[in-house]
């Protein structure tokens, strides 16, 4: 759930082998590209999988670590999620000015960036975060970006950073992290804001994103959990004041197409395209920050909760979004063909 302030501006137990792209707190940064690791059976048993998830748009993770981290740490300790998905990390990728950037690593080539990196590493080396590995997908500047924290006892089969999962490149602005487990995919996205004006190319950027998301969910090869800041409210029940958001304008400007009119994230065009995605996806959904689950996983949903409330921003931990959690029941392993049932 996001609190509305003003019109949104344009910039609105694992194996010993380390996974590429994964950073353990206290370690140095890691290599870019898709991360792969050992998966499958251990002594004939399926690999243990996560079933408790938390998503949060931090609205600058570095600022949260400097001012709101103790309170957020208490929430994480209480909920004990297996995976934490973060959006709007707003920390720049490694690489000096004018040089190619590495979106999997934190910038540390200047005095300021080294100091900021140390703030991050200290925060992640303390409980409860020391129990997690971290994957980053970062923008070239302090803008956008995502992170995924996965408990060290869980081993994803693969971690990738592009809706085209065969690509080793990161999505522009670090907007996607996909973790593949044995029985499902976990997708963390920070969807681009629609913006207010056609001539600023924001509308086209969002149309292209929605088209790619639709293609992704149509061709996904495993049950999917999709979470993050999707930057769209699907129905009137998902906003506090539907009439206000439907008629919102920036400095009196009205787009030429009425489908693009209104508050970014609540225009008829965005809501219709998101509805098309949900029609293909047929998932559970809540507000602007979502957990969407495939039909195959819906019967395993134990709870889905928002952890903030009120205009006082209770439970927002300094961000303008509150955390949302999802808990699934543990998967029941299927018996192998011909395997005898244990006697009781």
Short mmCIF file of C-alpha atoms in Angstrom, two decimals:
data_model
loop_
_atom_site.label_atom_id
_atom_site.label_comp_id
_atom_site.label_asym_id
_atom_site.label_seq_id
_atom_site.Cartn_x
_atom_site.Cartn_y
_atom_site.Cartn_z
CA UNK A 1 0.00 0.00 0.00
CA UNK A 2 1.31 3.44 -0.90
CA UNK A 3 0.41 6.70 0.74
CA UNK A 4 -0.37 9.48 -1.76
CA UNK A 5 1.39 12.79 -1.15
CA UNK A 6 1.72 14.83 -4.37
CA UNK A 7 1.60 14.07 -8.12
CA UNK A 8 4.38 11.62 -8.88
CA UNK A 9 7.30 13.24 -10.74
CA UNK A 10 8.86 11.74 -13.85
CA UNK A 11 11.64 10.21 -11.81
CA UNK A 12 9.10 9.14 -9.83
CA UNK A 13 21.69 -25.02 4.70
CA UNK A 14 23.26 -24.10 1.36
CA UNK A 15 26.08 -25.68 -0.60
CA UNK A 16 29.61 -24.37 -0.14
CA UNK A 17 29.64 -23.08 -3.69
CA UNK A 18 28.75 -19.38 -3.79
CA UNK A 19 26.13 -18.24 -6.27
CA UNK A 20 27.23 -15.61 -8.75
CA UNK A 21 25.39 -12.39 -8.07
CA UNK A 22 24.77 -13.25 -4.40
CA UNK A 23 26.31 -11.16 -1.64
CA UNK A 24 26.66 -12.28 1.92
CA UNK A 25 26.63 -9.46 4.46
CA UNK A 26 30.15 -8.38 5.21
CA UNK A 27 31.47 -9.74 1.90
CA UNK A 28 32.52 -7.66 -1.02
CA UNK A 29 30.19 -7.09 -3.95
CA UNK A 30 29.57 -9.81 -6.49
CA UNK A 31 29.59 -10.40 -10.19
CA UNK A 32 26.83 -9.36 -12.56
CA UNK A 33 24.51 -11.52 -14.58
CA UNK A 34 22.28 -14.47 -13.86
CA UNK A 35 23.18 -16.49 -10.80
CA UNK A 36 22.99 -20.26 -10.85
CA UNK A 37 23.42 -22.75 -8.08
CA UNK A 38 22.91 -26.38 -7.21
CA UNK A 39 19.32 -27.47 -6.83
CA UNK A 40 17.31 -30.65 -6.87
CA UNK A 41 17.48 -33.56 -4.49
CA UNK A 42 19.62 -33.98 -1.40
CA UNK A 43 19.84 -37.62 -0.27
CA UNK A 44 16.72 -38.36 -2.31
CA UNK A 45 14.65 -35.56 -0.75
CA UNK A 46 13.38 -32.42 -2.49
CA UNK A 47 15.31 -29.24 -1.77
CA UNK A 48 13.72 -27.18 1.00
CA UNK A 49 11.82 -24.19 -0.38
CA UNK A 50 10.80 -20.83 1.11
CA UNK A 51 7.15 -20.27 2.01
CA UNK A 52 7.12 -16.95 3.91
CA UNK A 53 7.65 -13.75 1.89
CA UNK A 54 7.82 -10.02 2.56
CA UNK A 55 7.74 -7.21 -0.02
CA UNK A 56 8.48 -3.52 0.64
CA UNK A 57 9.09 -0.41 -1.38
CA UNK A 58 11.74 1.15 0.85
CA UNK A 59 11.81 4.55 -0.91
CA UNK A 60 15.63 4.56 -0.55
CA UNK A 61 17.02 1.57 1.33
CA UNK A 62 20.08 3.56 2.39
CA UNK A 63 17.93 6.22 4.10
CA UNK A 64 15.92 3.50 5.84
CA UNK A 65 19.14 1.94 7.11
CA UNK A 66 20.26 5.29 8.50
CA UNK A 67 17.03 6.21 10.28
CA UNK A 68 14.39 3.47 10.44
CA UNK A 69 16.36 0.22 10.47
CA UNK A 70 15.82 -0.82 14.13
CA UNK A 71 12.03 -0.72 13.72
CA UNK A 72 12.11 -2.56 10.40
CA UNK A 73 14.53 -5.09 11.86
CA UNK A 74 12.02 -5.80 14.62
CA UNK A 75 9.32 -6.44 12.00
CA UNK A 76 11.58 -8.84 10.10
CA UNK A 77 12.53 -10.63 13.33
CA UNK A 78 8.85 -11.01 14.25
CA UNK A 79 7.63 -12.16 10.83
CA UNK A 80 10.74 -14.22 10.10
CA UNK A 81 10.26 -14.21 6.30
CA UNK A 82 12.24 -16.64 4.19
CA UNK A 83 12.53 -14.06 1.40
CA UNK A 84 12.43 -10.24 1.49
CA UNK A 85 11.84 -8.40 -1.78
CA UNK A 86 12.71 -4.69 -1.82
CA UNK A 87 11.93 -2.02 -4.42
CA UNK A 88 13.24 1.53 -4.84
CA UNK A 89 16.61 0.62 -3.40
CA UNK A 90 18.02 3.87 -4.85
CA UNK A 91 21.69 2.91 -4.58
CA UNK A 92 23.93 3.22 -7.67
CA UNK A 93 25.60 0.32 -9.43
CA UNK A 94 29.36 -0.17 -9.33
CA UNK A 95 31.42 1.57 -11.96
CA UNK A 96 33.20 4.90 -12.30
CA UNK A 97 31.81 7.86 -14.24
CA UNK A 98 31.72 7.12 -17.95
CA UNK A 99 32.59 3.44 -17.45
CA UNK A 100 30.29 0.40 -17.83
CA UNK A 101 28.25 -0.31 -14.71
CA UNK A 102 27.81 -3.57 -12.82
CA UNK A 103 24.18 -3.68 -11.56
CA UNK A 104 24.90 -6.61 -9.22
CA UNK A 105 27.42 -4.65 -7.16
CA UNK A 106 27.23 -1.55 -4.97
CA UNK A 107 29.21 1.48 -6.10
CA UNK A 108 32.41 2.03 -4.08
CA UNK A 109 34.79 4.01 -6.29
CA UNK A 110 34.43 7.32 -4.42
CA UNK A 111 34.81 8.29 -0.79
CA UNK A 112 31.07 8.92 -0.44
CA UNK A 113 30.04 5.68 -2.14
CA UNK A 114 32.48 3.67 0.03
CA UNK A 115 31.00 5.22 3.16
CA UNK A 116 27.48 4.45 1.97
CA UNK A 117 28.43 0.89 1.12
CA UNK A 118 29.77 0.42 4.64
CA UNK A 119 26.44 1.62 6.06
CA UNK A 120 24.72 -1.09 4.00
CA UNK A 121 27.15 -3.84 4.95
CA UNK A 122 26.92 -3.00 8.65
CA UNK A 123 23.13 -3.06 8.52
CA UNK A 124 23.12 -6.42 6.76
CA UNK A 125 25.73 -8.00 9.03
CA UNK A 126 23.50 -7.65 12.12
CA UNK A 127 20.54 -9.81 13.11
CA UNK A 128 18.21 -10.74 11.57
CA UNK A 129 19.70 -9.86 8.17
CA UNK A 130 22.93 -11.79 8.68
CA UNK A 131 20.90 -14.93 8.01
CA UNK A 132 20.19 -13.84 4.42
CA UNK A 133 22.03 -13.71 1.12
CA UNK A 134 21.37 -10.60 -0.95
CA UNK A 135 20.97 -10.18 -4.70
CA UNK A 136 21.04 -6.65 -6.15
CA UNK A 137 19.79 -5.19 -9.42
CA UNK A 138 20.80 -1.54 -9.42
CA UNK A 139 20.39 1.51 -11.61
CA UNK A 140 23.29 3.66 -12.78
CA UNK A 141 22.24 6.39 -10.33
CA UNK A 142 20.32 6.72 -7.07
CA UNK A 143 17.08 5.77 -8.76
CA UNK A 144 14.81 2.72 -8.82
CA UNK A 145 16.61 -0.61 -8.25
CA UNK A 146 15.56 -3.83 -6.50
CA UNK A 147 17.00 -6.30 -4.01
CA UNK A 148 16.11 -9.80 -2.91
CA UNK A 149 17.14 -11.24 0.46
CA UNK A 150 16.92 -15.05 0.66
CA UNK A 151 17.68 -17.03 3.80
CA UNK A 152 20.96 -18.87 3.40
CA UNK A 153 19.37 -22.25 4.05
CA UNK A 154 17.41 -21.93 0.78
CA UNK A 155 19.21 -22.47 -2.49
CA UNK A 156 17.54 -21.03 -5.61
CA UNK A 157 18.19 -23.03 -8.75
CA UNK A 158 18.78 -19.79 -10.64
CA UNK A 159 18.55 -16.03 -10.09
CA UNK A 160 18.08 -13.77 -13.10
CA UNK A 161 17.49 -10.08 -13.63
CA UNK A 162 15.54 -9.81 -16.88
CA UNK A 163 12.02 -10.73 -17.96
CA UNK A 164 13.81 -12.60 -20.74
CA UNK A 165 15.24 -15.22 -18.40
CA UNK A 166 17.75 -16.38 -21.03
CA UNK A 167 19.43 -12.96 -21.00
CA UNK A 168 22.39 -12.23 -18.74
CA UNK A 169 21.61 -8.50 -18.80
CA UNK A 170 19.74 -6.62 -16.08
CA UNK A 171 16.53 -4.79 -16.88
CA UNK A 172 16.97 -1.05 -17.26
CA UNK A 173 17.00 0.71 -13.87
CA UNK A 174 17.26 -2.64 -12.05
CA UNK A 175 13.52 -3.32 -12.04
CA UNK A 176 13.45 -7.15 -12.02
CA UNK A 177 14.81 -10.04 -9.95
CA UNK A 178 13.56 -13.59 -10.59
CA UNK A 179 14.46 -16.48 -8.27
CA UNK A 180 13.69 -19.97 -9.51
CA UNK A 181 13.02 -22.70 -6.98
CA UNK A 182 12.12 -26.34 -7.55
CA UNK A 183 8.35 -25.87 -7.68
CA UNK A 184 7.82 -22.14 -8.39
CA UNK A 185 9.27 -18.83 -9.59
CA UNK A 186 9.45 -15.73 -7.42
CA UNK A 187 9.33 -12.44 -9.36
CA UNK A 188 10.18 -9.12 -7.69
CA UNK A 189 9.46 -6.02 -9.80
CA UNK A 190 9.48 -2.26 -9.47
CA UNK A 191 7.19 -1.31 -12.33
CA UNK A 192 7.83 2.04 -14.05
CA UNK A 193 5.50 4.91 -13.27
CA UNK A 194 3.12 5.84 -16.09
CA UNK A 195 3.87 9.56 -15.80
CA UNK A 196 1.58 12.43 -16.76
CA UNK A 197 2.47 13.41 -20.33
CA UNK A 198 2.64 11.49 -23.60
CA UNK A 199 5.41 13.69 -24.98
CA UNK A 200 7.74 12.68 -22.14
CA UNK A 201 7.62 9.06 -23.42
CA UNK A 202 6.48 7.82 -20.01
CA UNK A 203 3.21 6.47 -21.43
CA UNK A 204 5.06 4.50 -24.09
CA UNK A 205 7.52 3.14 -21.53
CA UNK A 206 4.66 1.86 -19.38
CA UNK A 207 2.80 0.39 -22.38
CA UNK A 208 5.93 -1.50 -23.40
CA UNK A 209 6.44 -2.76 -19.83
CA UNK A 210 2.84 -3.99 -19.56
CA UNK A 211 3.13 -5.79 -22.91
CA UNK A 212 6.28 -7.58 -21.79
CA UNK A 213 4.72 -8.49 -18.44
CA UNK A 214 1.70 -9.97 -20.23
CA UNK A 215 4.00 -12.04 -22.45
CA UNK A 216 5.99 -13.16 -19.43
CA UNK A 217 3.00 -14.48 -17.47
CA UNK A 218 1.59 -16.12 -20.61
CA UNK A 219 4.76 -18.15 -21.15
CA UNK A 220 5.97 -18.80 -17.60
CA UNK A 221 6.82 -22.48 -17.17
CA UNK A 222 6.23 -22.84 -13.41
CA UNK A 223 3.73 -21.58 -10.84
CA UNK A 224 4.56 -17.93 -10.19
CA UNK A 225 4.63 -15.64 -7.16
CA UNK A 226 4.83 -12.05 -8.39
CA UNK A 227 5.38 -9.31 -5.82
CA UNK A 228 6.58 -5.74 -5.60
CA UNK A 229 5.48 -2.21 -6.35
CA UNK A 230 3.45 -2.71 -9.52
CA UNK A 231 2.56 0.99 -9.68
CA UNK A 232 -1.09 0.37 -10.57
CA UNK A 233 -4.34 0.19 -8.62
CA UNK A 234 -6.68 -2.15 -10.44
CA UNK A 235 -10.13 -1.34 -9.05
CA UNK A 236 -11.82 1.60 -7.31
CA UNK A 237 -11.74 -0.37 -4.04
CA UNK A 238 -7.93 -0.20 -4.25
CA UNK A 239 -7.80 3.59 -3.76
CA UNK A 240 -9.14 5.81 -1.00
CA UNK A 241 -10.78 8.45 -3.26
CA UNK A 242 -11.63 7.06 -6.73
CA UNK A 243 -13.11 10.30 -8.11
CA UNK A 244 -10.08 12.33 -7.02
CA UNK A 245 -7.56 9.96 -8.61
CA UNK A 246 -9.64 9.51 -11.79
CA UNK A 247 -9.74 13.27 -12.45
CA UNK A 248 -6.23 14.22 -11.23
CA UNK A 249 -4.17 16.50 -13.51
CA UNK A 250 -0.66 17.94 -13.44
CA UNK A 251 -0.73 21.73 -13.85
CA UNK A 252 -4.05 21.50 -15.69
CA UNK A 253 -2.64 19.28 -18.47
CA UNK A 254 -5.08 16.82 -20.10
CA UNK A 255 -3.62 14.00 -22.26
CA UNK A 256 -5.10 13.78 -25.78
CA UNK A 257 -6.32 10.23 -25.15
CA UNK A 258 -8.89 10.02 -22.34
CA UNK A 259 -7.62 6.51 -21.58
CA UNK A 260 -4.42 8.16 -20.26
CA UNK A 261 -6.18 10.70 -18.04
CA UNK A 262 -5.96 10.67 -14.27
CA UNK A 263 -3.42 9.90 -11.58
CA UNK A 264 -0.53 7.74 -12.86
CA UNK A 265 -1.25 4.25 -11.62
CA UNK A 266 -5.02 4.72 -11.88
CA UNK A 267 -5.59 5.69 -15.52
CA UNK A 268 -8.14 3.64 -17.48
CA UNK A 269 -5.41 2.39 -19.85
CA UNK A 270 -3.19 1.10 -17.04
CA UNK A 271 -6.10 -0.51 -15.20
CA UNK A 272 -7.31 -2.22 -18.40
CA UNK A 273 -3.84 -3.57 -19.26
CA UNK A 274 -3.34 -4.80 -15.71
CA UNK A 275 -6.73 -6.49 -15.92
CA UNK A 276 -5.54 -8.31 -19.04
CA UNK A 277 -2.48 -9.54 -17.17
CA UNK A 278 -4.62 -10.71 -14.26
CA UNK A 279 -6.99 -12.47 -16.65
CA UNK A 280 -4.06 -14.55 -17.95
CA UNK A 281 -2.58 -14.85 -14.47
CA UNK A 282 -5.76 -15.46 -12.48
CA UNK A 283 -4.08 -14.61 -9.19
CA UNK A 284 -4.62 -13.10 -5.75
CA UNK A 285 -4.07 -9.37 -5.59
CA UNK A 286 -4.06 -6.51 -3.09
CA UNK A 287 -3.82 -2.69 -3.53
CA UNK A 288 -0.74 -1.16 -5.23
CA UNK A 289 2.00 -3.29 -3.62
CA UNK A 290 1.04 -6.82 -4.53
CA UNK A 291 1.55 -10.49 -4.07
CA UNK A 292 0.09 -12.36 -7.05
CA UNK A 293 0.15 -16.15 -7.03
CA UNK A 294 -0.58 -18.65 -9.76
CA UNK A 295 -3.74 -20.73 -9.62
CA UNK A 296 -1.65 -23.78 -8.68
CA UNK A 297 -0.50 -22.06 -5.47
CA UNK A 298 -3.74 -20.43 -4.30
CA UNK A 299 -4.77 -23.31 -2.02
CA UNK A 300 -1.46 -22.97 -0.14
CA UNK A 301 -2.12 -19.35 0.90
CA UNK A 302 -2.15 -19.09 4.69
CA UNK A 303 -2.18 -15.30 4.96
CA UNK A 304 -1.49 -12.08 3.06
CA UNK A 305 -1.27 -8.98 5.24
CA UNK A 306 -0.40 -5.29 5.02
CA UNK A 307 1.73 -4.13 7.95
CA UNK A 308 0.93 -0.41 7.94
CA UNK A 309 -2.16 1.68 8.44
CA UNK A 310 -3.53 5.18 8.72
CA UNK A 311 -2.47 8.63 7.59
CA UNK A 312 0.01 8.59 10.49
CA UNK A 313 2.03 6.02 8.46
CA UNK A 314 2.13 3.59 11.36
CA UNK A 315 4.18 0.61 10.22
CA UNK A 316 5.69 2.31 7.13
CA UNK A 317 9.23 2.47 8.63
CA UNK A 318 10.06 5.80 7.01
CA UNK A 319 8.94 4.84 3.50
CA UNK A 320 5.76 5.94 1.76
CA UNK A 321 4.88 2.26 1.27
CA UNK A 322 4.16 -0.26 3.99
CA UNK A 323 5.50 -3.84 3.92
CA UNK A 324 3.22 -6.64 2.75
CA UNK A 325 3.72 -10.28 3.73
CA UNK A 326 2.63 -13.58 2.22
CA UNK A 327 2.74 -16.97 3.89
CA UNK A 328 2.17 -20.28 2.11
CA UNK A 329 1.68 -23.66 3.67
CA UNK A 330 4.62 -25.99 3.13
CA UNK A 331 4.46 -28.09 -0.02
CA UNK A 332 3.57 -31.73 0.42
CA UNK A 333 6.06 -33.90 -1.42
CA UNK A 334 4.50 -36.30 -3.91
CA UNK A 335 5.32 -39.98 -3.57
CA UNK A 336 7.55 -41.41 -6.27
CA UNK A 337 5.85 -43.97 -8.57
CA UNK A 338 6.05 -47.44 -7.11
CA UNK A 339 7.36 -46.19 -3.77
CA UNK A 340 5.85 -48.24 -0.91
CA UNK A 341 3.86 -46.38 1.72
CA UNK A 342 5.34 -46.49 5.23
CA UNK A 343 3.60 -48.78 7.66
CA UNK A 344 1.96 -47.19 10.71
#
